[in-house]
Short mmCIF file of C-alpha atoms in Angstrom, two decimals:
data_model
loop_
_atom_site.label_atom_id
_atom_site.label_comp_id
_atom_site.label_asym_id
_atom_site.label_seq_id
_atom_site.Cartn_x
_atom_site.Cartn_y
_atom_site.Cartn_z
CA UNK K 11 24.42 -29.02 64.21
CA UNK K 12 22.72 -31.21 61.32
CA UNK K 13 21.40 -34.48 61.89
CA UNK K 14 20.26 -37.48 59.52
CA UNK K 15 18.30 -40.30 60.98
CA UNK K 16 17.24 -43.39 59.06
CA UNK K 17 14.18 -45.84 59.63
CA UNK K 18 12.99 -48.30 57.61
CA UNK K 19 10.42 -49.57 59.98
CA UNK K 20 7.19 -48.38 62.29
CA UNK K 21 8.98 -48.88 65.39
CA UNK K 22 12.08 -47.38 63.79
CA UNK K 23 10.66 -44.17 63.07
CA UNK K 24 8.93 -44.25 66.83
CA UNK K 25 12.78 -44.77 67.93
CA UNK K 26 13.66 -41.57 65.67
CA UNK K 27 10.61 -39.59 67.13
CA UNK K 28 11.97 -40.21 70.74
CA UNK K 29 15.57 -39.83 69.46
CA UNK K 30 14.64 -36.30 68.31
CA UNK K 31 12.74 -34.96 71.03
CA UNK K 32 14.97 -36.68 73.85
CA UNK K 33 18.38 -36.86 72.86
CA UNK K 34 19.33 -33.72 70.22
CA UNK K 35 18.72 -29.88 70.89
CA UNK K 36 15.64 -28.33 70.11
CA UNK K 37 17.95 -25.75 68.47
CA UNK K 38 19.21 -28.60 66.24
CA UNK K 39 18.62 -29.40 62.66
CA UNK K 40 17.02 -33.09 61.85
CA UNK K 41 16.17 -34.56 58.67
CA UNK K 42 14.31 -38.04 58.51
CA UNK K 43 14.44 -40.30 56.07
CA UNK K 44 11.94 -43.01 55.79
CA UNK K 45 11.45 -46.00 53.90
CA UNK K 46 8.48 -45.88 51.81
CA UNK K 47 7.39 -49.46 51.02
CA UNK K 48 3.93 -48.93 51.58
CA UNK K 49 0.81 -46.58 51.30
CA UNK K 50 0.84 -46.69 55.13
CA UNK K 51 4.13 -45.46 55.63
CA UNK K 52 3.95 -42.88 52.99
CA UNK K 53 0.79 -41.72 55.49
CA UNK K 54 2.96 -41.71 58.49
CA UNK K 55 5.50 -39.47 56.80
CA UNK K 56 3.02 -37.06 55.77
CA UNK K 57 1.74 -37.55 59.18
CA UNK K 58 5.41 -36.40 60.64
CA UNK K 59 5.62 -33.34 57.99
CA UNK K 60 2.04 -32.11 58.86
CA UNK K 61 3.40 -32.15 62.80
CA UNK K 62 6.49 -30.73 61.94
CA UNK K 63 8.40 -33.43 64.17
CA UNK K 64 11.60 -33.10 61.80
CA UNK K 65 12.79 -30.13 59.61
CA UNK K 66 12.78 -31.96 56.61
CA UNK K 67 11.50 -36.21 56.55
CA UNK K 68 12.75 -37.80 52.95
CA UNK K 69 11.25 -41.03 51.48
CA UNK K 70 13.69 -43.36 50.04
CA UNK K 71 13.13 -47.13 48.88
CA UNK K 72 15.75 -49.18 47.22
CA UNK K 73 15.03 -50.66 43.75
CA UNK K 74 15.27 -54.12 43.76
CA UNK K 75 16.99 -55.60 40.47
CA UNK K 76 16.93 -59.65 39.87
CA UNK K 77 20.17 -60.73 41.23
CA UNK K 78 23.15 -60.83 38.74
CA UNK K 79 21.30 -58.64 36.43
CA UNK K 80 22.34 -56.33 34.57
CA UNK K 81 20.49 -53.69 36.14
CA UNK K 82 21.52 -55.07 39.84
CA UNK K 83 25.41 -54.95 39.78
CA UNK K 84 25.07 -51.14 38.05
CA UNK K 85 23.34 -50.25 41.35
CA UNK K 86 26.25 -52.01 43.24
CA UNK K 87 28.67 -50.11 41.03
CA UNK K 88 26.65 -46.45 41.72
CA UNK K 89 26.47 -47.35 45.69
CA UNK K 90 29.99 -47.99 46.12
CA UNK K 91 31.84 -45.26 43.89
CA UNK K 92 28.85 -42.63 43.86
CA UNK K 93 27.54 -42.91 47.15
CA UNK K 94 25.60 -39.40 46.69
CA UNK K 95 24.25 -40.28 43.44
CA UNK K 96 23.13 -43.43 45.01
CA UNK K 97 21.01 -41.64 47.83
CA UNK K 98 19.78 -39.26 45.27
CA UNK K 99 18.36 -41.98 42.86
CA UNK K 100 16.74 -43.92 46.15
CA UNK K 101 14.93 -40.65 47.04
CA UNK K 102 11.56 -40.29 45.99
CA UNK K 103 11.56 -36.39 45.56
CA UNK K 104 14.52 -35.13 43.55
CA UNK K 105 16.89 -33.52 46.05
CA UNK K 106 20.76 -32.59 45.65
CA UNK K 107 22.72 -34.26 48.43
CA UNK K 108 25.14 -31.69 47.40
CA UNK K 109 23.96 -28.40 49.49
CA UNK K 110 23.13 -31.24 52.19
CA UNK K 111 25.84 -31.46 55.42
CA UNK K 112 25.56 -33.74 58.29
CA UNK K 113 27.42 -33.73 61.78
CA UNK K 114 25.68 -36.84 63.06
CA UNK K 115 23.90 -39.58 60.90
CA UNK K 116 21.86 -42.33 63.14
CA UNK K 117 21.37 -45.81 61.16
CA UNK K 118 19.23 -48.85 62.84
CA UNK K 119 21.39 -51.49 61.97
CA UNK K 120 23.74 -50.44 58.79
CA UNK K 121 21.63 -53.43 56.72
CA UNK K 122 20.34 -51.23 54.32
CA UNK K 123 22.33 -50.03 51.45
CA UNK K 124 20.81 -46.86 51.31
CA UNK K 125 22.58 -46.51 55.02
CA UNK K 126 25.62 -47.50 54.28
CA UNK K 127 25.57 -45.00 51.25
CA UNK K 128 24.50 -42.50 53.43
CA UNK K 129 27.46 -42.99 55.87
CA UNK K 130 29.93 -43.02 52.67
CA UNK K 131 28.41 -39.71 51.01
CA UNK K 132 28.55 -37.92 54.19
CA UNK K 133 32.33 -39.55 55.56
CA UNK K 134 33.01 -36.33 57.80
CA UNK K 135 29.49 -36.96 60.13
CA UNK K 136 29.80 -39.06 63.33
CA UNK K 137 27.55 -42.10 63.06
CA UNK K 138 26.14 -44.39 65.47
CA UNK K 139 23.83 -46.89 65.49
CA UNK K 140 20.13 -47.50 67.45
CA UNK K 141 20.37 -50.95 67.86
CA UNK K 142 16.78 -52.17 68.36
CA UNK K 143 16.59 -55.40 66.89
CA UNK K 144 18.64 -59.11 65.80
CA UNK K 145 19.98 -58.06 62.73
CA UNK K 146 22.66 -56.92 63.47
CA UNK K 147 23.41 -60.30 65.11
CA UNK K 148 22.94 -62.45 61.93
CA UNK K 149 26.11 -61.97 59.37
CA UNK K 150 27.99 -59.30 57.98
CA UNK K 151 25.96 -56.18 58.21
CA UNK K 152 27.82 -53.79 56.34
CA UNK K 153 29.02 -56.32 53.45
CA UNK K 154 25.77 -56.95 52.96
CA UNK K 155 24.20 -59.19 49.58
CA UNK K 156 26.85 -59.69 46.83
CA UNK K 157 28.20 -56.49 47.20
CA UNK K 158 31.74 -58.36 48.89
CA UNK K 159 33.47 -58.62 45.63
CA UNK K 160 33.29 -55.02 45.21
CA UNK K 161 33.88 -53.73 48.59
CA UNK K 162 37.32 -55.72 48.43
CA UNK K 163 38.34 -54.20 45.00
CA UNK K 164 37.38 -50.26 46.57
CA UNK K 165 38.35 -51.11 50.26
#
């Protein structure tokens, strides 16, 4: 079995440590991806690799466009009808999400549109969530910025 887990945070990717070693097989393969918004997470990823705590542990950050740009609703279009192209772009190692498979893919809270691109690239993996916070309390989670007019046109 091949698993995908997503943090964005510190005490995300300590919930994906314990999520690894407690809840999936040994046996079992995981890939991490992290958020890199900082020098100090890019050091706790190399920390992870240098342990070996996951098989593979992939930075991704999201470009941020000026809303209403230009730039900003061509990475709404790429998200929601290239949701593999998407990932890849948000990756900051070139990797083809093409020879990738997932049977399980564990999101914090779905706010991130690098998650919910994730979900959509790999539709045949189970997903749950580790809820470990209030965002998921506060609006529409998967809908999330000014992406609604689109979802509606694509479903």
């Amino acid at each position: 079995m091949k698993v995908a887990i997503c943090c964005a945070t510190k005490y995300q990717t300590l919930n994906a440590i314990n999520l690894a070693y407690n809840t999936f097989p040994h046996e079992w393969e995981i890939d991490l991806y992290i958020k890199s918004y900082s020098a100090e997470v890019r050091k706790i990823a190399e920390r992870i690799r240098k342990y070996k705590i996951f098989d593979n542990v992939y930075e991704y950050n999201i470009r941020v466009n000026k809303p209403k740009s230009v730039k900003h609703y061509y990475d709404v279009l790429v998200e929601a009808i290239l949701p593999r192209k998407f990932v890849e772009s948000s990756l900051s190692e070139l990797l083809d999400i093409s020879k990738k498979q997932y049977d399980y893919i564990s999101i914090t809270c779905g706010q991130s549109s690098f998650e919910v691109a994730l979900i959509r690239a790999f539709s045949s993996a189970e997903t749950f969530v580790l809820e470990e916070g209030t965002a998921s309390y506060v609006g529409d989670i998967v809908h999330e910025f000014d992406r609604k007019r689109v979802w509606r046109i694509l479903g």
